[in-house]
Short mmCIF file of C-alpha atoms and ligand atoms in Angstrom, two decimals:
data_model
loop_
_atom_site.label_atom_id
_atom_site.label_comp_id
_atom_site.label_asym_id
_atom_site.label_seq_id
_atom_site.Cartn_x
_atom_site.Cartn_y
_atom_site.Cartn_z
CA MET A 1 133.73 125.02 89.67
CA ASP A 2 136.33 123.64 92.01
CA LYS A 3 137.16 125.09 95.37
CA VAL A 4 140.59 126.49 94.48
CA ASN A 5 139.19 128.68 91.70
CA SER A 6 136.24 129.96 93.66
CA SER A 7 138.16 131.01 96.77
CA VAL A 8 140.90 133.31 95.58
CA VAL A 9 141.12 135.36 98.75
CA SER A 10 144.18 134.15 100.67
CA GLU A 11 144.20 136.88 103.27
CA PHE A 12 141.95 139.52 104.76
CA VAL A 13 142.81 143.11 105.54
CA LEU A 14 141.71 144.29 108.97
CA LEU A 15 140.98 147.98 109.37
CA GLY A 16 141.57 147.80 113.13
CA LEU A 17 139.83 149.56 115.96
CA SER A 18 140.38 153.12 114.79
CA SER A 19 141.79 154.75 111.67
CA SER A 20 143.32 157.61 113.62
CA GLN A 21 147.13 157.37 113.45
CA GLU A 22 147.68 159.53 116.53
CA LEU A 23 145.59 157.23 118.71
CA GLN A 24 147.49 154.02 117.84
CA PRO A 25 150.31 154.40 120.43
CA PHE A 26 147.78 155.27 123.10
CA PHE A 27 145.64 152.21 122.24
CA PHE A 28 148.77 150.06 122.17
CA VAL A 29 149.67 150.98 125.74
CA PHE A 30 146.08 150.96 127.03
CA PHE A 31 145.17 147.51 125.69
CA SER A 32 148.58 146.01 126.56
CA VAL A 33 148.04 147.00 130.18
CA LEU A 34 144.46 145.66 130.15
CA TYR A 35 145.61 142.40 128.61
CA VAL A 36 148.30 141.87 131.25
CA ILE A 37 145.74 142.58 134.00
CA ILE A 38 143.29 140.10 132.46
CA VAL A 39 145.84 137.29 132.27
CA LEU A 40 147.41 137.88 135.70
CA GLY A 41 144.10 138.55 137.46
CA ASN A 42 142.41 135.45 136.11
CA LEU A 43 145.52 133.32 136.71
CA LEU A 44 145.52 134.51 140.31
CA ILE A 45 141.89 133.40 140.65
CA ILE A 46 142.66 129.97 139.15
CA ILE A 47 145.68 129.46 141.42
CA THR A 48 143.77 130.60 144.51
CA VAL A 49 140.74 128.45 143.78
CA THR A 50 142.74 125.31 143.04
CA SER A 51 145.24 125.60 145.88
CA ASP A 52 143.14 126.85 148.81
CA ASN A 53 141.24 124.05 150.50
CA SER A 54 138.62 126.38 151.96
CA LEU A 55 137.56 127.28 148.42
CA HIS A 56 136.99 123.71 147.27
CA SER A 57 133.31 124.16 146.58
CA PRO A 58 131.25 124.13 143.37
CA MET A 59 130.88 127.92 143.27
CA TYR A 60 134.65 128.40 143.21
CA PHE A 61 135.30 125.50 140.83
CA LEU A 62 132.93 127.15 138.37
CA LEU A 63 134.53 130.53 139.02
CA GLY A 64 137.97 129.04 138.27
CA ASN A 65 136.62 127.60 135.04
CA LEU A 66 135.09 130.95 134.14
CA SER A 67 138.48 132.59 134.66
CA PHE A 68 140.01 130.03 132.35
CA VAL A 69 137.43 130.77 129.62
CA ASP A 70 138.06 134.48 130.19
CA ILE A 71 141.77 134.08 129.52
CA CYS A 72 140.97 132.16 126.32
CA GLN A 73 138.36 134.74 125.34
CA ALA A 74 140.84 137.58 125.76
CA SER A 75 143.61 135.75 123.90
CA PHE A 76 142.18 134.72 120.54
CA ALA A 77 142.13 138.23 119.06
CA THR A 78 143.44 140.82 121.52
CA PRO A 79 147.20 140.10 121.24
CA LYS A 80 146.98 140.39 117.45
CA MET A 81 144.98 143.60 117.80
CA ILE A 82 147.65 145.01 120.12
CA VAL A 83 150.52 144.14 117.76
CA ASP A 84 148.50 145.55 114.86
CA PHE A 85 148.33 148.97 116.52
CA LEU A 86 151.99 149.28 115.58
CA SER A 87 151.69 148.16 111.97
CA GLU A 88 150.39 150.13 109.01
CA HIS A 89 149.17 147.19 107.01
CA LYS A 90 147.09 144.83 109.14
CA THR A 91 146.34 141.50 107.48
CA ILE A 92 145.25 138.04 108.56
CA SER A 93 145.50 134.84 106.55
CA PHE A 94 142.34 133.08 105.39
CA ASN A 95 142.95 130.23 107.83
CA GLY A 96 143.76 132.64 110.64
CA CYS A 97 140.44 134.32 110.00
CA ILE A 98 138.54 131.02 110.12
CA ALA A 99 140.42 130.14 113.33
CA GLN A 100 139.31 133.42 114.96
CA ILE A 101 135.69 132.74 114.03
CA PHE A 102 136.01 129.21 115.44
CA PHE A 103 137.45 130.40 118.76
CA ILE A 104 135.14 133.32 119.34
CA HIS A 105 132.06 131.12 119.01
CA LEU A 106 133.61 128.30 121.02
CA PHE A 107 134.53 130.57 123.94
CA THR A 108 131.44 132.80 123.95
CA GLY A 109 129.14 129.76 123.60
CA GLY A 110 130.98 128.01 126.43
CA GLU A 111 130.92 131.11 128.61
CA MET A 112 127.16 131.54 128.16
CA VAL A 113 126.46 128.01 129.41
CA LEU A 114 129.01 128.40 132.22
CA LEU A 115 127.24 131.53 133.42
CA VAL A 116 123.99 129.55 133.48
CA SER A 117 125.75 126.82 135.51
CA MET A 118 126.92 129.44 138.01
CA ALA A 119 123.39 130.82 138.31
CA TYR A 120 122.07 127.28 138.80
CA ASP A 121 124.63 126.73 141.56
CA ARG A 122 123.43 129.90 143.34
CA TYR A 123 119.80 128.83 142.78
CA VAL A 124 120.39 125.48 144.52
CA ALA A 125 122.42 127.12 147.32
CA ILE A 126 119.75 129.70 148.09
CA CYS A 127 116.50 127.95 147.22
CA LYS A 128 117.37 124.34 148.17
CA PRO A 129 120.08 124.77 150.83
CA LEU A 130 119.39 121.40 152.49
CA HIS A 131 119.99 119.50 149.26
CA TYR A 132 122.94 121.58 148.09
CA VAL A 133 125.66 119.05 148.93
CA VAL A 134 123.78 116.24 147.21
CA ILE A 135 122.73 118.16 144.10
CA MET A 136 125.93 120.11 143.50
CA SER A 137 128.34 117.20 143.86
CA GLN A 138 131.80 117.16 142.30
CA ARG A 139 130.25 115.04 139.57
CA THR A 140 127.48 117.54 138.77
CA CYS A 141 130.13 120.23 138.62
CA THR A 142 132.28 118.30 136.17
CA VAL A 143 129.24 117.52 134.03
CA LEU A 144 128.27 121.21 133.92
CA VAL A 145 131.78 122.17 132.82
CA ILE A 146 131.87 119.47 130.12
CA VAL A 147 128.42 120.47 128.88
CA SER A 148 129.55 124.11 128.59
CA TRP A 149 132.46 123.19 126.33
CA ALA A 150 130.34 120.74 124.34
CA VAL A 151 127.67 123.36 123.66
CA GLY A 152 130.36 125.86 122.64
CA LEU A 153 131.88 123.29 120.28
CA VAL A 154 128.59 122.31 118.63
CA HIS A 155 127.67 125.98 118.28
CA THR A 156 130.94 127.00 116.64
CA LEU A 157 131.11 123.98 114.32
CA SER A 158 127.61 124.67 113.07
CA GLN A 159 128.46 128.36 112.49
CA LEU A 160 131.61 127.37 110.61
CA SER A 161 129.84 124.81 108.48
CA PHE A 162 127.82 127.67 106.98
CA THR A 163 130.89 129.84 106.45
CA VAL A 164 133.66 127.65 105.05
CA THR A 165 131.64 126.79 101.97
CA LEU A 166 131.20 130.45 101.00
CA PRO A 167 133.22 131.56 97.96
CA PHE A 168 135.49 134.55 98.61
CA CYS A 169 136.71 135.96 95.35
CA GLY A 170 137.56 139.62 95.68
CA PRO A 171 136.61 142.04 98.46
CA ASN A 172 138.69 141.23 101.52
CA VAL A 173 138.54 144.28 103.78
CA VAL A 174 137.07 143.61 107.23
CA ASP A 175 136.23 146.80 109.10
CA SER A 176 137.12 145.51 112.56
CA PHE A 177 140.10 144.35 114.58
CA PHE A 178 139.30 140.66 114.12
CA CYS A 179 137.30 138.42 111.81
CA ASP A 180 133.78 138.91 113.00
CA LEU A 181 131.40 136.44 111.37
CA PRO A 182 128.70 138.89 110.19
CA ARG A 183 131.34 141.08 108.54
CA VAL A 184 133.14 138.18 106.89
CA THR A 185 129.96 136.70 105.37
CA LYS A 186 129.28 140.12 103.83
CA LEU A 187 132.43 139.68 101.72
CA ALA A 188 131.32 136.45 100.04
CA CYS A 189 130.68 136.69 96.30
CA LEU A 190 127.31 135.10 96.58
CA ASP A 191 124.06 136.29 97.98
CA SER A 192 124.71 135.39 101.62
CA TYR A 193 121.19 136.23 102.79
CA ILE A 194 120.27 132.66 103.73
CA ILE A 195 123.60 132.15 105.51
CA GLU A 196 123.06 135.34 107.49
CA ILE A 197 119.65 134.10 108.59
CA LEU A 198 121.17 130.77 109.69
CA ILE A 199 123.84 132.63 111.66
CA VAL A 200 121.26 134.81 113.41
CA VAL A 201 119.05 131.84 114.21
CA ASN A 202 121.99 129.82 115.54
CA SER A 203 123.46 132.60 117.70
CA GLY A 204 120.00 133.86 118.57
CA ILE A 205 118.77 130.53 119.93
CA LEU A 206 121.87 130.10 122.08
CA SER A 207 122.09 133.63 123.46
CA VAL A 208 118.38 134.22 123.97
CA SER A 209 117.79 130.82 125.63
CA THR A 210 120.76 131.12 128.00
CA PHE A 211 119.85 134.74 128.73
CA SER A 212 116.24 133.76 129.57
CA LEU A 213 117.46 130.95 131.84
CA LEU A 214 119.70 133.43 133.63
CA VAL A 215 117.01 136.07 134.08
CA GLY A 216 114.52 133.38 135.18
CA SER A 217 116.87 131.96 137.79
CA TYR A 218 117.75 135.43 139.13
CA ILE A 219 114.06 136.24 139.52
CA ILE A 220 113.38 132.97 141.38
CA ILE A 221 116.38 133.56 143.64
CA LEU A 222 115.40 137.15 144.40
CA VAL A 223 111.81 136.17 145.17
CA THR A 224 113.00 133.36 147.48
CA VAL A 225 115.44 135.63 149.26
CA TRP A 226 112.75 138.30 149.61
CA PHE A 227 110.85 136.08 152.06
CA LYS A 228 113.93 135.26 154.11
CA SER A 229 115.81 137.42 156.58
CA SER A 230 117.20 140.74 155.48
CA ALA A 231 120.74 139.54 156.24
CA ALA A 232 120.32 136.69 153.74
CA MET A 233 118.87 139.21 151.32
CA ALA A 234 121.87 141.52 151.58
CA LYS A 235 124.39 138.71 151.08
CA ALA A 236 122.56 137.10 148.17
CA PHE A 237 121.99 140.46 146.60
CA SER A 238 125.67 141.38 146.55
CA THR A 239 126.56 138.06 144.89
CA LEU A 240 123.74 138.44 142.39
CA ALA A 241 124.61 142.04 141.60
CA ALA A 242 128.07 140.83 140.56
CA HIS A 243 126.60 138.10 138.36
CA ILE A 244 124.03 140.41 136.80
CA THR A 245 126.70 143.02 135.93
CA VAL A 246 128.73 140.39 134.08
CA VAL A 247 125.65 139.04 132.34
CA ILE A 248 124.45 142.43 131.09
CA LEU A 249 127.87 143.56 129.87
CA PHE A 250 128.42 140.22 128.15
CA PHE A 251 125.03 139.50 126.60
CA GLY A 252 124.13 143.10 125.69
CA PRO A 253 126.80 143.48 122.99
CA CYS A 254 126.47 139.86 121.77
CA ILE A 255 122.76 140.20 121.22
CA PHE A 256 123.11 143.65 119.63
CA ILE A 257 125.73 142.48 117.12
CA TYR A 258 124.13 139.19 116.21
CA VAL A 259 120.48 140.15 116.13
CA TRP A 260 121.03 142.81 113.46
CA PRO A 261 123.92 141.40 111.44
CA PHE A 262 122.34 142.43 108.13
CA THR A 263 123.39 145.99 108.72
CA THR A 264 126.75 146.26 110.43
CA TYR A 265 127.15 149.45 112.42
CA PRO A 266 130.45 151.23 113.12
CA VAL A 267 129.64 150.85 116.81
CA ASP A 268 129.77 147.04 116.45
CA LYS A 269 133.53 146.90 116.77
CA LEU A 270 133.44 148.98 119.94
CA LEU A 271 130.86 146.57 121.32
CA ALA A 272 133.10 143.64 120.39
CA ILE A 273 135.64 145.12 122.82
CA PHE A 274 133.15 144.35 125.57
CA TYR A 275 133.26 140.60 125.17
CA THR A 276 136.90 140.35 124.17
CA VAL A 277 138.36 142.71 126.79
CA PHE A 278 135.90 144.15 129.29
CA THR A 279 134.05 141.01 130.44
CA PRO A 280 137.27 139.02 130.99
CA ILE A 281 138.54 141.80 133.25
CA LEU A 282 135.33 142.02 135.29
CA ASN A 283 135.77 138.67 137.03
CA PRO A 284 139.07 139.48 138.72
CA ILE A 285 137.75 142.91 139.68
CA ILE A 286 134.45 141.68 141.07
CA TYR A 287 135.72 138.59 142.82
CA THR A 288 138.99 139.88 144.18
CA LEU A 289 137.73 143.21 145.42
CA ARG A 290 134.34 142.21 146.76
CA ASN A 291 134.50 138.63 147.93
CA ARG A 292 135.80 138.30 151.49
CA ASP A 293 136.69 134.58 151.23
CA MET A 294 138.61 135.11 148.01
CA LYS A 295 140.52 138.02 149.51
CA ALA A 296 141.50 136.01 152.57
CA ALA A 297 142.60 133.04 150.44
CA MET A 298 144.66 135.28 148.16
CA ARG A 299 146.34 136.89 151.15
CA ASN A 300 147.29 133.42 152.43
CA ILE A 301 148.77 132.46 149.10
CA MET A 302 150.73 135.70 148.81
CA THR A 303 152.19 135.38 152.30
CA TYR A 304 153.00 131.73 151.68
CA TYR A 305 154.95 132.47 148.51
CA LEU A 306 156.49 135.77 149.53
CA ARG A 307 157.71 135.10 153.06
CA PRO A 308 161.22 133.65 153.49
CA LYS A 309 161.08 129.86 153.75
CA LYS A 310 162.66 127.53 156.24
CA ILE A 311 164.82 125.01 154.43
CA SER A 312 162.52 122.15 155.48
CA GLU A 313 159.59 123.76 153.63
CA ILE A 314 161.37 123.87 150.29
CA PRO A 315 160.37 120.90 148.14
CA LEU A 316 163.06 118.21 148.01
CA ALA A 317 163.63 118.52 144.28
CA VAL A 318 164.34 122.23 144.59
CA ARG A 319 166.37 121.80 147.77
CA SER A 320 168.81 119.36 146.19
CA SER A 321 169.56 121.85 143.41
CA LEU A 322 170.54 124.42 146.02
CA TYR A 323 173.49 122.47 147.27
C1 LIG B 1 136.82 123.36 136.70
O1 LIG B 1 135.81 122.52 137.14
C2 LIG B 1 136.25 121.20 137.47
C3 LIG B 1 135.03 120.36 137.74
O2 LIG B 1 134.39 120.72 138.89
C4 LIG B 1 137.21 121.27 138.64
O3 LIG B 1 137.65 119.99 139.00
C5 LIG B 1 138.38 122.15 138.25
O4 LIG B 1 139.25 122.32 139.35
C6 LIG B 1 137.88 123.52 137.77
N1 LIG B 1 139.02 124.27 137.25
C7 LIG B 1 139.45 125.40 137.81
C8 LIG B 1 140.58 126.07 137.17
O5 LIG B 1 138.92 125.86 138.80
#
């Protein structure tokens, strides 16, 4: 049988977040506002981190990279979901669906490893402070960022290699607001049991191993801090509390959805909101409201851009267009 005959599904129908017609305008406004906050908040972090010299340290480089992944994470499905709130018939092309699966696993895989890198950075800073500058060099930082994307890429390509070969010949209704892998494999006209096991094993190995690394490093850090002064304890604890909140809200839903993909629950799509919308918004909230250095740097940037400029401060290229 050739591929054209076996895959007759050219598009999938998405049922969206909720079937209630009355709620659609409310959701439209609510998620539009959240999306704008996510993009602007994370952009502000990236701009602050890259332009303020006092924040040129590994912790903030990694934070800037996390903000970048967060923007990507929030952008592969959320804008389509928002537009779909206004349309009766929500569909996505076959290729669009495959693209969504590719991006979600690329970004979540990358984010998991990036969170581990950030925990490692805090581990070195707190447990090996004298070697921090040597261990967390600019080079180490770049390597950690590249490794994050590489792991995400390998993870998503292996997930897709199981999926693209599946024949889709009839049922095409996905009960979610995007193409979620466990739900899409359920539609294949073939017993997808083996594929589902491969998906669980693949996602399971990545999420459980990164999660264990995170929990392990937090425990080591907390134990180390325990024996130091209480001032160090308080400072480390507030940083860690922020990290741990992100980690729980991010990994909780991922592990829940992917560890039991054989039965898909209605609550799954609500949980998917956590890693497409709620985790990306946490970073700006946590780091702009709680971190004193970030707040000071942002204030500097705001005053720099908002206060009236002397003509000599305006870049030459802009200045010449004024005359
Ligand atoms: C991401 O990390 C790299 C490597 O350390 C750094 O050079 C870059 O500035 C970071 N990007 C952002 C947006 O912070």
